XYZ file of C-alpha atoms in Angstrom:
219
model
C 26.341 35.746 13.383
C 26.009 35.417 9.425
C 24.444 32.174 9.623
C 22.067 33.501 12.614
C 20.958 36.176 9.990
C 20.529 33.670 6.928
C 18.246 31.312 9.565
C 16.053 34.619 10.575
C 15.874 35.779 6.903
C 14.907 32.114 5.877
C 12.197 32.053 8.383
C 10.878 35.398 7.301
C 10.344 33.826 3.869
C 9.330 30.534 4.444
C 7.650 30.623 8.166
C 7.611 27.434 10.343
C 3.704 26.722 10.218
C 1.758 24.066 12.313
C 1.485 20.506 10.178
C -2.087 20.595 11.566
C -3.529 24.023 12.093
C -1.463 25.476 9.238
C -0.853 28.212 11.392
C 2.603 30.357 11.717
C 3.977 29.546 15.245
C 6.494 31.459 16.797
C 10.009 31.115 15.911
C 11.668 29.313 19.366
C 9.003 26.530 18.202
C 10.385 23.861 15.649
C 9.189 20.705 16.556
C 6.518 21.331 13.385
C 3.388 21.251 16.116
C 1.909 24.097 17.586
C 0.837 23.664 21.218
C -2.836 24.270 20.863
C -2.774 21.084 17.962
C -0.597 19.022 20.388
C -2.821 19.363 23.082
C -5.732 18.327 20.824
C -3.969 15.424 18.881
C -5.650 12.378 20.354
C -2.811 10.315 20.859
C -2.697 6.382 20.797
C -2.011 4.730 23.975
C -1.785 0.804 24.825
C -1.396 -0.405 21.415
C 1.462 -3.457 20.812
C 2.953 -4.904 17.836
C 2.103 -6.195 15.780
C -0.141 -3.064 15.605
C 1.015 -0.053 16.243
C -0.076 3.781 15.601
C 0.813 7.251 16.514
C -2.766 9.011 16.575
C -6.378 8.794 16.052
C -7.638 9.931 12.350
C -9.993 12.271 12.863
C -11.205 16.120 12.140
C -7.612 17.935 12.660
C -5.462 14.974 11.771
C -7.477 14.053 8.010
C -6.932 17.913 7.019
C -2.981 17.913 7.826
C -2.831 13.926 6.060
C -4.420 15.135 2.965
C -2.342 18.479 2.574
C 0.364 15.950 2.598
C -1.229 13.585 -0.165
C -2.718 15.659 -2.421
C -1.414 19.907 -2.097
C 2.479 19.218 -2.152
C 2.807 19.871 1.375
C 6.201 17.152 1.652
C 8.015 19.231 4.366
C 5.046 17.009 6.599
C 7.185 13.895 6.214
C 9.786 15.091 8.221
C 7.368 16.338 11.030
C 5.263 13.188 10.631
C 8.388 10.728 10.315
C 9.676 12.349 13.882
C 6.598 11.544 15.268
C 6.637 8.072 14.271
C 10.524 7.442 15.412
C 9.052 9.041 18.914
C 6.540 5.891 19.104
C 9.140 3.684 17.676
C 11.189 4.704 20.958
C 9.097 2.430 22.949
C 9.972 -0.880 21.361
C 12.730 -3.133 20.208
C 13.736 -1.480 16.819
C 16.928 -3.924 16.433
C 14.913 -6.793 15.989
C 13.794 -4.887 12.154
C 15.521 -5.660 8.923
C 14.023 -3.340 6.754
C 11.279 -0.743 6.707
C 9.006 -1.177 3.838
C 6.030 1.238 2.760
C 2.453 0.897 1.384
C 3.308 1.523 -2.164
C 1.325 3.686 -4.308
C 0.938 2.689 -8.381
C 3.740 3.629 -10.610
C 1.758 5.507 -12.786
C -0.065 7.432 -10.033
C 3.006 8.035 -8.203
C 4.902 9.871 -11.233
C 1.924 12.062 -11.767
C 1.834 13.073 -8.194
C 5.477 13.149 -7.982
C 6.007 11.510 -4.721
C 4.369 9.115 -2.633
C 3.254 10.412 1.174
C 4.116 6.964 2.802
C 7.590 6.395 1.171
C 8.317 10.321 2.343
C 7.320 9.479 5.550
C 8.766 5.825 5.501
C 11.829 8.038 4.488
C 12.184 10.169 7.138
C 11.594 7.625 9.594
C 14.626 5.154 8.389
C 17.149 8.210 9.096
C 15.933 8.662 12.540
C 16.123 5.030 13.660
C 18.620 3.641 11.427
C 16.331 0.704 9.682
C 17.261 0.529 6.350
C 14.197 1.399 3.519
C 13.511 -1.546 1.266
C 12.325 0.355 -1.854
C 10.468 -0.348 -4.969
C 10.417 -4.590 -3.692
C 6.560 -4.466 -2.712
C 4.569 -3.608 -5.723
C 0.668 -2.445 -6.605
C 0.585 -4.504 -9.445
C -2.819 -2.265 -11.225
C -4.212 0.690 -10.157
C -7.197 0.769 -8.007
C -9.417 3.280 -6.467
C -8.698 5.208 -3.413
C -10.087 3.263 -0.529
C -11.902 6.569 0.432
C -13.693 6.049 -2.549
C -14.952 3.010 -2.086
C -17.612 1.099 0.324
C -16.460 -0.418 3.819
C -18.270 -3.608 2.406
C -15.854 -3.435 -0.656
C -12.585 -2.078 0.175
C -11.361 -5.774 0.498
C -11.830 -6.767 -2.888
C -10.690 -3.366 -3.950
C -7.021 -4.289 -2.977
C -7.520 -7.834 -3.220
C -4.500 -9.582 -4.844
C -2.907 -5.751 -6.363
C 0.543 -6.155 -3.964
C 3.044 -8.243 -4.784
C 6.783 -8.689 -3.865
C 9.743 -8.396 -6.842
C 12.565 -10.078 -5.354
C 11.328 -12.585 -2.557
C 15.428 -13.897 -1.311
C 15.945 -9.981 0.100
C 12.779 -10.686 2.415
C 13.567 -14.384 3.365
C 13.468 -14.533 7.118
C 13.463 -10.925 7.582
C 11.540 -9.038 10.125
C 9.286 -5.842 8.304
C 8.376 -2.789 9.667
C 5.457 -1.738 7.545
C 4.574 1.751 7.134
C 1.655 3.450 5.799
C -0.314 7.094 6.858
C -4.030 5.842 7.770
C -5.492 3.102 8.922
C -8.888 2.366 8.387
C -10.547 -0.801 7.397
C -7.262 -2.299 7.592
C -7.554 -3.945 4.089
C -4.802 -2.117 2.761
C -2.417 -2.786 4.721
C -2.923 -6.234 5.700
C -3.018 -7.265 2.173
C 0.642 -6.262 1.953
C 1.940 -7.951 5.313
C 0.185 -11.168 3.264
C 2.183 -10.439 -0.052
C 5.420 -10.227 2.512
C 4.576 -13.077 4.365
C 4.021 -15.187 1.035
C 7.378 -13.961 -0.082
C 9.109 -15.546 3.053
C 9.404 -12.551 5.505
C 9.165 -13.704 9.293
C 7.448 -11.234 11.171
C 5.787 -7.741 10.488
C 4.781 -5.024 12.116
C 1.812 -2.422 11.000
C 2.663 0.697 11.786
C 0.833 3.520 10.814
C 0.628 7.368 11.214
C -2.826 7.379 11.863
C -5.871 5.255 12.541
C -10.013 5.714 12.700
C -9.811 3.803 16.733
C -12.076 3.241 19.788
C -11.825 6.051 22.100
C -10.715 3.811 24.572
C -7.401 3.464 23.268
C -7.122 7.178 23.520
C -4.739 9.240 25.203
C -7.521 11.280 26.969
């Protein structure tokens, strides 16, 4: 009965709001998602691995990604990491070694305080039980935000910035590789090539979110 109380005076204080709609939802609802946003989410359907994503970036996903990113909104991880373990469901996750994140630069990370895609990266290693290979994969100098930059030069934006500290953990090792948005791809793929110099056998892109063709749509 106490601990009832505590949970009802805990939600009074700090409400259980929608990750998208940053709207208060009702109390019996905890899954972080209101049902008006989950039956807009445009979910990804029909993608494989290597390639894999849990919905499409667009007008109500970007707002929820970059209240994450940039206005200390963390609590998303756990929502967002759930909803990645949930897509995760439908393959072989034995077959992984390690999950290992888009890394964000040292320097940027500490004056942020966190990075979004190790949070998330985070939350998803506790639900599936594939171990987080931290701090290994590198951004060796800081670049712009690929938001920032052109579509014709995002490439050589993150050109040759990743790089891998201690190559024997990765040796023969299958990756799951973890980042929020998908875009261009650059990003991303750069890594898997930094892992895949340093020895690592397969890897699989996984991401939170991607700009897609509405024909991989769940619609």
């Amino acid at each position: 009965m106490v601990l009832k109380i505590l949970n009802n005076i805990l939600d009074f204080i700090y409400p259980n709001k929608c990750v998208f709609c940053d709207e208060v939802m009702p109390l019996n609802e905890k899954d972080g998602i209101c049902k008006y946003c989950y039956s807009d989410i445009d979910f990804i359907i029909g993608d494989k691995e290597p390639n894999l994503s849990v919905f499409c970036y667009d007008d109500i996903t970007r707002h929820s990604i970059l209240r994450l990113k940039y206005y200390n909104r963390r609590d998303y991880a756990k929502v967002f990491g759930r909803m990645m373990y949930n897509k995760l469901l439908k393959v072989d996750m034995k077959k992984y070694d390690y999950i290992i994140c888009v890394p964000m630069y040292i320097k940027k990370k500490k004056k942020r305080g966190y990075d979004q895609a190790e949070l998330i990266a985070e939350e998803l290693s506790k639900l599936c039980g594939i171990p987080i290979e931290k701090d290994n994969l590198i951004r060796n100098k800081d670049t712009l935000p690929q938001s920032k930059v052109s579509f014709e030069d995002r490439a050589k934006n993150v050109e040759g910035v990743f790089e891998v500290v201690n190559k024997d953990t990765l040796k023969d090792k299958n990756i799951l590789l973890v980042d929020d948005i998908y875009t261009t791809g650059n990003t991303i793929n750069y890594c898997g090539r930094a892992l895949r110099d340093a020895g690592a056998n397969k890897i699989c892109y996984f991401t939170l979110s991607k700009v897609v063709h509405k024909k991989y749509l769940d619609i």
